[in-house]
PDB file of C-alpha atoms in Angstrom:
ATOM      1  CA  MET N   1     327.916  87.273 231.589  1.00 60.00           C
ATOM      2  CA  ARG N   2     327.359  84.389 233.973  1.00 66.00           C
ATOM      3  CA  ASN N   3     329.655  85.984 236.569  1.00 64.00           C
ATOM      4  CA  LEU N   4     327.824  89.298 236.250  1.00 57.00           C
ATOM      5  CA  LEU N   5     324.477  87.585 236.893  1.00 53.00           C
ATOM      6  CA  SER N   6     325.905  85.762 239.924  1.00 58.00           C
ATOM      7  CA  VAL N   7     327.266  89.015 241.367  1.00 52.00           C
ATOM      8  CA  ALA N   8     323.907  90.767 240.820  1.00 56.00           C
ATOM      9  CA  VAL N   9     321.926  87.986 242.535  1.00 54.00           C
ATOM     10  CA  PHE N  10     324.424  87.800 245.403  1.00 54.00           C
ATOM     11  CA  SER N  11     324.263  91.593 245.883  1.00 55.00           C
ATOM     12  CA  LEU N  12     320.469  91.531 246.009  1.00 51.00           C
ATOM     13  CA  LEU N  13     320.537  88.806 248.632  1.00 50.00           C
ATOM     14  CA  LEU N  14     322.968  90.784 250.775  1.00 51.00           C
ATOM     15  CA  LEU N  15     321.059  94.072 250.498  1.00 49.00           C
ATOM     16  CA  SER N  16     317.589  92.625 251.048  1.00 48.00           C
ATOM     17  CA  PRO N  17     317.764  92.659 254.902  1.00 48.00           C
ATOM     18  CA  VAL N  18     319.088  96.246 254.856  1.00 44.00           C
ATOM     19  CA  VAL N  19     316.170  97.448 252.733  1.00 42.00           C
ATOM     20  CA  GLN N  20     313.684  95.622 254.964  1.00 45.00           C
ATOM     21  CA  ALA N  21     315.212  97.134 258.107  1.00 46.00           C
ATOM     22  CA  GLU N  22     314.915 100.684 256.742  1.00 44.00           C
ATOM     23  CA  GLU N  23     311.331 100.306 255.544  1.00 42.00           C
ATOM     24  CA  PRO N  24     308.922 102.193 257.834  1.00 39.00           C
ATOM     25  CA  THR N  25     306.312 100.039 259.540  1.00 34.00           C
ATOM     26  CA  THR N  26     303.440 101.965 261.049  1.00 29.00           C
ATOM     27  CA  SER N  27     301.752  98.786 262.240  1.00 28.00           C
ATOM     28  CA  HIS N  28     304.770  98.075 264.478  1.00 29.00           C
ATOM     29  CA  HIS N  29     304.365 101.442 266.196  1.00 30.00           C
ATOM     30  CA  ALA N  30     300.634 100.879 266.661  1.00 30.00           C
ATOM     31  CA  ALA N  31     301.294  97.500 268.234  1.00 31.00           C
ATOM     32  CA  THR N  32     303.765  99.074 270.646  1.00 33.00           C
ATOM     33  CA  GLU N  33     301.358 101.836 271.669  1.00 46.00           C
ATOM     34  CA  HIS N  34     298.333  99.586 272.086  1.00 57.00           C
ATOM     35  CA  GLY N  35     300.110  96.387 273.017  1.00 70.00           C
ATOM     36  CA  ALA N  36     301.286  97.429 276.464  1.00 84.00           C
ATOM     37  CA  ALA N  37     301.162  94.587 278.958  1.00 94.00           C
ATOM     38  CA  VAL N  38     297.999  94.396 281.022  1.00 97.00           C
ATOM     39  CA  THR N  39     298.354  93.771 284.774  1.00 98.00           C
ATOM     40  CA  HIS N  40     295.499  92.304 286.857  1.00 98.00           C
ATOM     41  CA  THR N  41     295.385  92.681 290.638  1.00 98.00           C
ATOM     42  CA  GLN N  42     293.214  93.520 293.635  1.00 98.00           C
ATOM     43  CA  GLY N  43     293.061  96.533 295.892  1.00 98.00           C
ATOM     44  CA  VAL N  44     290.839  98.946 297.779  1.00 98.00           C
ATOM     45  CA  LEU N  45     289.329 101.963 296.080  1.00 98.00           C
ATOM     46  CA  LYS N  46     290.289 105.115 298.016  1.00 98.00           C
ATOM     47  CA  ALA N  47     289.012 108.043 295.909  1.00 98.00           C
ATOM     48  CA  TRP N  48     287.193 108.561 292.619  1.00 96.00           C
ATOM     49  CA  ASN N  49     286.906 111.335 290.051  1.00 94.00           C
ATOM     50  CA  PRO N  50     286.249 111.425 286.292  1.00 92.00           C
ATOM     51  CA  HIS N  51     289.978 111.672 285.495  1.00 95.00           C
ATOM     52  CA  LYS N  52     291.686 109.397 288.010  1.00 97.00           C
ATOM     53  CA  VAL N  53     291.037 106.764 290.655  1.00 98.00           C
ATOM     54  CA  SER N  54     293.143 106.341 293.802  1.00 98.00           C
ATOM     55  CA  ILE N  55     293.692 102.681 294.695  1.00 99.00           C
ATOM     56  CA  ALA N  56     295.591 101.007 297.557  1.00 99.00           C
ATOM     57  CA  HIS N  57     297.048  97.762 296.210  1.00 98.00           C
ATOM     58  CA  PRO N  58     299.333  94.993 297.509  1.00 98.00           C
ATOM     59  CA  ALA N  59     302.806  94.383 296.088  1.00 98.00           C
ATOM     60  CA  ILE N  60     302.775  93.673 292.348  1.00 97.00           C
ATOM     61  CA  GLU N  61     305.768  91.384 291.906  1.00 96.00           C
ATOM     62  CA  SER N  62     305.601  91.311 288.100  1.00 94.00           C
ATOM     63  CA  LEU N  63     306.304  95.070 288.077  1.00 95.00           C
ATOM     64  CA  GLY N  64     308.601  95.132 291.115  1.00 96.00           C
ATOM     65  CA  TRP N  65     306.172  97.421 292.976  1.00 97.00           C
ATOM     66  CA  PRO N  66     305.794  97.394 296.771  1.00 98.00           C
ATOM     67  CA  PRO N  67     302.351  97.801 298.361  1.00 98.00           C
ATOM     68  CA  MET N  68     301.206 101.402 297.871  1.00 98.00           C
ATOM     69  CA  THR N  69     298.347 103.771 297.174  1.00 98.00           C
ATOM     70  CA  MET N  70     298.514 105.381 293.750  1.00 98.00           C
ATOM     71  CA  ASN N  71     296.419 107.148 291.148  1.00 98.00           C
ATOM     72  CA  PHE N  72     295.338 105.409 287.962  1.00 98.00           C
ATOM     73  CA  LEU N  73     294.091 107.338 284.949  1.00 98.00           C
ATOM     74  CA  GLN N  74     290.472 106.835 283.942  1.00 97.00           C
ATOM     75  CA  PRO N  75     289.757 105.688 280.390  1.00 95.00           C
ATOM     76  CA  GLN N  76     287.403 107.922 278.425  1.00 92.00           C
ATOM     77  CA  PRO N  77     284.521 107.531 278.900  1.00 94.00           C
ATOM     78  CA  PRO N  78     285.230 106.842 282.598  1.00 94.00           C
ATOM     79  CA  LEU N  79     284.418 103.534 284.267  1.00 94.00           C
ATOM     80  CA  ALA N  80     281.315 103.187 286.460  1.00 93.00           C
ATOM     81  CA  GLU N  81     281.862 104.785 289.866  1.00 94.00           C
ATOM     82  CA  LEU N  82     282.167 102.731 293.049  1.00 96.00           C
ATOM     83  CA  PRO N  83     282.180 104.062 296.642  1.00 96.00           C
ATOM     84  CA  ALA N  84     285.408 104.641 298.575  1.00 97.00           C
ATOM     85  CA  ASP N  85     286.744 101.705 300.631  1.00 98.00           C
ATOM     86  CA  THR N  86     285.257  99.147 298.212  1.00 98.00           C
ATOM     87  CA  PRO N  87     287.483  96.061 297.778  1.00 98.00           C
ATOM     88  CA  ILE N  88     288.089  95.799 294.035  1.00 98.00           C
ATOM     89  CA  GLU N  89     289.665  93.776 291.259  1.00 98.00           C
ATOM     90  CA  PHE N  90     291.176  95.810 288.462  1.00 98.00           C
ATOM     91  CA  SER N  91     293.411  95.716 285.421  1.00 98.00           C
ATOM     92  CA  PHE N  92     295.602  98.447 284.006  1.00 98.00           C
ATOM     93  CA  ARG N  93     298.336  99.164 281.494  1.00 98.00           C
ATOM     94  CA  GLN N  94     301.097 101.728 281.130  1.00 97.00           C
ATOM     95  CA  VAL N  95     300.325 104.662 278.827  1.00 96.00           C
ATOM     96  CA  ASP N  96     301.905 108.037 278.186  1.00 94.00           C
ATOM     97  CA  GLY N  97     301.494 109.973 281.406  1.00 92.00           C
ATOM     98  CA  GLY N  98     300.959 107.078 283.809  1.00 96.00           C
ATOM     99  CA  TYR N  99     298.936 103.908 284.270  1.00 98.00           C
ATOM    100  CA  GLN N 100     295.417 103.656 282.877  1.00 98.00           C
ATOM    101  CA  LEU N 101     292.608 101.497 284.191  1.00 98.00           C
ATOM    102  CA  ILE N 102     291.099  99.010 281.774  1.00 98.00           C
ATOM    103  CA  THR N 103     288.650  97.242 284.082  1.00 97.00           C
ATOM    104  CA  LEU N 104     287.526  97.835 287.646  1.00 97.00           C
ATOM    105  CA  SER N 105     284.847  95.958 289.580  1.00 97.00           C
ATOM    106  CA  ALA N 106     283.833  95.250 293.164  1.00 97.00           C
ATOM    107  CA  SER N 107     285.654  92.184 294.455  1.00 94.00           C
ATOM    108  CA  GLN N 108     283.542  89.022 294.703  1.00 86.00           C
ATOM    109  CA  GLN N 109     285.394  87.746 297.799  1.00 68.00           C
TER     110      GLN N 109
END
């Protein structure tokens, strides 16, 4: 009887990590979707519309990007519009379909 109990306890200890690994965790998926890294940088606003903003930015070493002009998706509702050629500071994150702005403001420099 004692051996049977020892085998049962030992088996439970061995199987416990397997059961935990197979258990679905919706909170993990939510953290992945909403936990994308946020990048902060500066640039010059080139064009604006309710769906996307074109920005010329310097190299972003943390992402391995060279200097370029690219489109960033607008959040919904869109951010407050600024005129073209405004020096800006902005933050963005990667989302399905591209890179989405989080903040955008005229540069204080």
